[in-house]
Amino acid sequence: FNFQINLNNPINEQSFQINDTEFQIISESELGDLDKKKIPNTFKYTFENIVAREKTYGFLTLSPIIKEGNTFKKLVSFSYS
């Protein structure tokens, strides 16, 4: 999942944090044709600053579905700072 954030100025990519993650259990049938072997066991994300046409953006990439044991969970909310 990719998310673009409009920024006035670049931010320190190393200090970017995702907080207050909330996951909800989902069934295997809700995964559709996703390859279950590629679903990570932990929540992962990356953040980078991008400048395009003299505008600054933050680009957030994250894995919205994780596997805990034999259970799949989807990310339903989060905050960032």
C-alpha positions as protocol buffer text, in pm:
chain_id: "A"
residue {
  index: 1
  type: PHE
  ca { x: 0 y: 0 z: 0 }
}
residue {
  index: 2
  type: ASN
  ca { x: 134 y: 344 z: -91 }
}
residue {
  index: 3
  type: PHE
  ca { x: 27 y: 675 z: 60 }
}
residue {
  index: 4
  type: GLN
  ca { x: 137 y: 1025 z: -46 }
}
residue {
  index: 5
  type: ILE
  ca { x: 150 y: 1306 z: 211 }
}
residue {
  index: 6
  type: ASN
  ca { x: 176 y: 1673 z: 107 }
}
residue {
  index: 7
  type: LEU
  ca { x: 458 y: 1844 z: 301 }
}
residue {
  index: 8
  type: ASN
  ca { x: 568 y: 2205 z: 334 }
}
residue {
  index: 9
  type: ASN
  ca { x: 928 y: 2093 z: 398 }
}
residue {
  index: 10
  type: PRO
  ca { x: 1110 y: 1761 z: 389 }
}
residue {
  index: 11
  type: ILE
  ca { x: 1115 y: 1575 z: 720 }
}
residue {
  index: 12
  type: ASN
  ca { x: 1383 y: 1355 z: 868 }
}
residue {
  index: 13
  type: GLU
  ca { x: 1310 y: 1013 z: 719 }
}
residue {
  index: 14
  type: GLN
  ca { x: 1474 y: 835 z: 1013 }
}
residue {
  index: 15
  type: SER
  ca { x: 1252 y: 1011 z: 1267 }
}
residue {
  index: 16
  type: PHE
  ca { x: 925 y: 927 z: 1089 }
}
residue {
  index: 17
  type: GLN
  ca { x: 718 y: 687 z: 1300 }
}
residue {
  index: 18
  type: ILE
  ca { x: 389 y: 505 z: 1269 }
}
residue {
  index: 19
  type: ASN
  ca { x: 201 y: 483 z: 1600 }
}
residue {
  index: 20
  type: ASP
  ca { x: -125 y: 351 z: 1739 }
}
residue {
  index: 21
  type: THR
  ca { x: -163 y: 71 z: 1486 }
}
residue {
  index: 22
  type: GLU
  ca { x: -492 y: -116 z: 1506 }
}
residue {
  index: 23
  type: PHE
  ca { x: -537 y: -450 z: 1332 }
}
residue {
  index: 24
  type: GLN
  ca { x: -850 y: -656 z: 1271 }
}
residue {
  index: 25
  type: ILE
  ca { x: -860 y: -1031 z: 1212 }
}
residue {
  index: 26
  type: ILE
  ca { x: -967 y: -1133 z: 862 }
}
residue {
  index: 27
  type: SER
  ca { x: -1047 y: -1471 z: 710 }
}
residue {
  index: 28
  type: GLU
  ca { x: -836 y: -1639 z: 444 }
}
residue {
  index: 29
  type: SER
  ca { x: -1123 y: -1598 z: 198 }
}
residue {
  index: 30
  type: GLU
  ca { x: -1097 y: -1217 z: 240 }
}
residue {
  index: 31
  type: LEU
  ca { x: -740 y: -1235 z: 110 }
}
residue {
  index: 32
  type: GLY
  ca { x: -872 y: -1316 z: -235 }
}
residue {
  index: 33
  type: ASP
  ca { x: -592 y: -1414 z: -470 }
}
residue {
  index: 34
  type: LEU
  ca { x: -309 y: -1269 z: -257 }
}
residue {
  index: 35
  type: ASP
  ca { x: -12 y: -1503 z: -226 }
}
residue {
  index: 36
  type: LYS
  ca { x: -25 y: -1604 z: 141 }
}
residue {
  index: 37
  type: LYS
  ca { x: 346 y: -1692 z: 135 }
}
residue {
  index: 38
  type: LYS
  ca { x: 434 y: -1328 z: 65 }
}
residue {
  index: 39
  type: ILE
  ca { x: 238 y: -1183 z: 358 }
}
residue {
  index: 40
  type: PRO
  ca { x: 487 y: -1065 z: 623 }
}
residue {
  index: 41
  type: ASN
  ca { x: 480 y: -1181 z: 986 }
}
residue {
  index: 42
  type: THR
  ca { x: 541 y: -830 z: 1117 }
}
residue {
  index: 43
  type: PHE
  ca { x: 420 y: -484 z: 1027 }
}
residue {
  index: 44
  type: LYS
  ca { x: 673 y: -306 z: 804 }
}
residue {
  index: 45
  type: TYR
  ca { x: 684 y: 38 z: 648 }
}
residue {
  index: 46
  type: THR
  ca { x: 918 y: 278 z: 472 }
}
residue {
  index: 47
  type: PHE
  ca { x: 903 y: 655 z: 434 }
}
residue {
  index: 48
  type: GLU
  ca { x: 1088 y: 883 z: 193 }
}
residue {
  index: 49
  type: ASN
  ca { x: 1078 y: 1247 z: 89 }
}
residue {
  index: 50
  type: ILE
  ca { x: 1013 y: 1321 z: -276 }
}
residue {
  index: 51
  type: VAL
  ca { x: 1036 y: 1656 z: -453 }
}
residue {
  index: 52
  type: ALA
  ca { x: 845 y: 1688 z: -780 }
}
residue {
  index: 53
  type: ARG
  ca { x: 770 y: 2007 z: -969 }
}
residue {
  index: 54
  type: GLU
  ca { x: 894 y: 2215 z: -677 }
}
residue {
  index: 55
  type: LYS
  ca { x: 652 y: 2047 z: -433 }
}
residue {
  index: 56
  type: THR
  ca { x: 756 y: 1825 z: -143 }
}
residue {
  index: 57
  type: TYR
  ca { x: 580 y: 1500 z: -61 }
}
residue {
  index: 58
  type: GLY
  ca { x: 625 y: 1221 z: 184 }
}
residue {
  index: 59
  type: PHE
  ca { x: 582 y: 878 z: 34 }
}
residue {
  index: 60
  type: LEU
  ca { x: 476 y: 604 z: 276 }
}
residue {
  index: 61
  type: THR
  ca { x: 480 y: 238 z: 177 }
}
residue {
  index: 62
  type: LEU
  ca { x: 344 y: -21 z: 419 }
}
residue {
  index: 63
  type: SER
  ca { x: 220 y: -376 z: 441 }
}
residue {
  index: 64
  type: PRO
  ca { x: -149 y: -351 z: 537 }
}
residue {
  index: 65
  type: ILE
  ca { x: -189 y: -724 z: 601 }
}
residue {
  index: 66
  type: ILE
  ca { x: 20 y: -935 z: 838 }
}
residue {
  index: 67
  type: LYS
  ca { x: 21 y: -1296 z: 949 }
}
residue {
  index: 68
  type: GLU
  ca { x: 42 y: -1385 z: 1319 }
}
residue {
  index: 69
  type: GLY
  ca { x: 70 y: -1759 z: 1359 }
}
residue {
  index: 70
  type: ASN
  ca { x: -220 y: -1900 z: 1157 }
}
residue {
  index: 71
  type: THR
  ca { x: -419 y: -1575 z: 1173 }
}
residue {
  index: 72
  type: PHE
  ca { x: -428 y: -1296 z: 916 }
}
residue {
  index: 73
  type: LYS
  ca { x: -487 y: -935 z: 1022 }
}
residue {
  index: 74
  type: LYS
  ca { x: -546 y: -615 z: 829 }
}
residue {
  index: 75
  type: LEU
  ca { x: -444 y: -267 z: 934 }
}
residue {
  index: 76
  type: VAL
  ca { x: -756 y: -62 z: 1000 }
}
residue {
  index: 77
  type: SER
  ca { x: -605 y: 254 z: 1152 }
}
residue {
  index: 78
  type: PHE
  ca { x: -279 y: 423 z: 1243 }
}
residue {
  index: 79
  type: SER
  ca { x: -128 y: 762 z: 1316 }
}
residue {
  index: 80
  type: TYR
  ca { x: 209 y: 901 z: 1219 }
}
residue {
  index: 81
  type: SER
  ca { x: 452 y: 1159 z: 1345 }
}
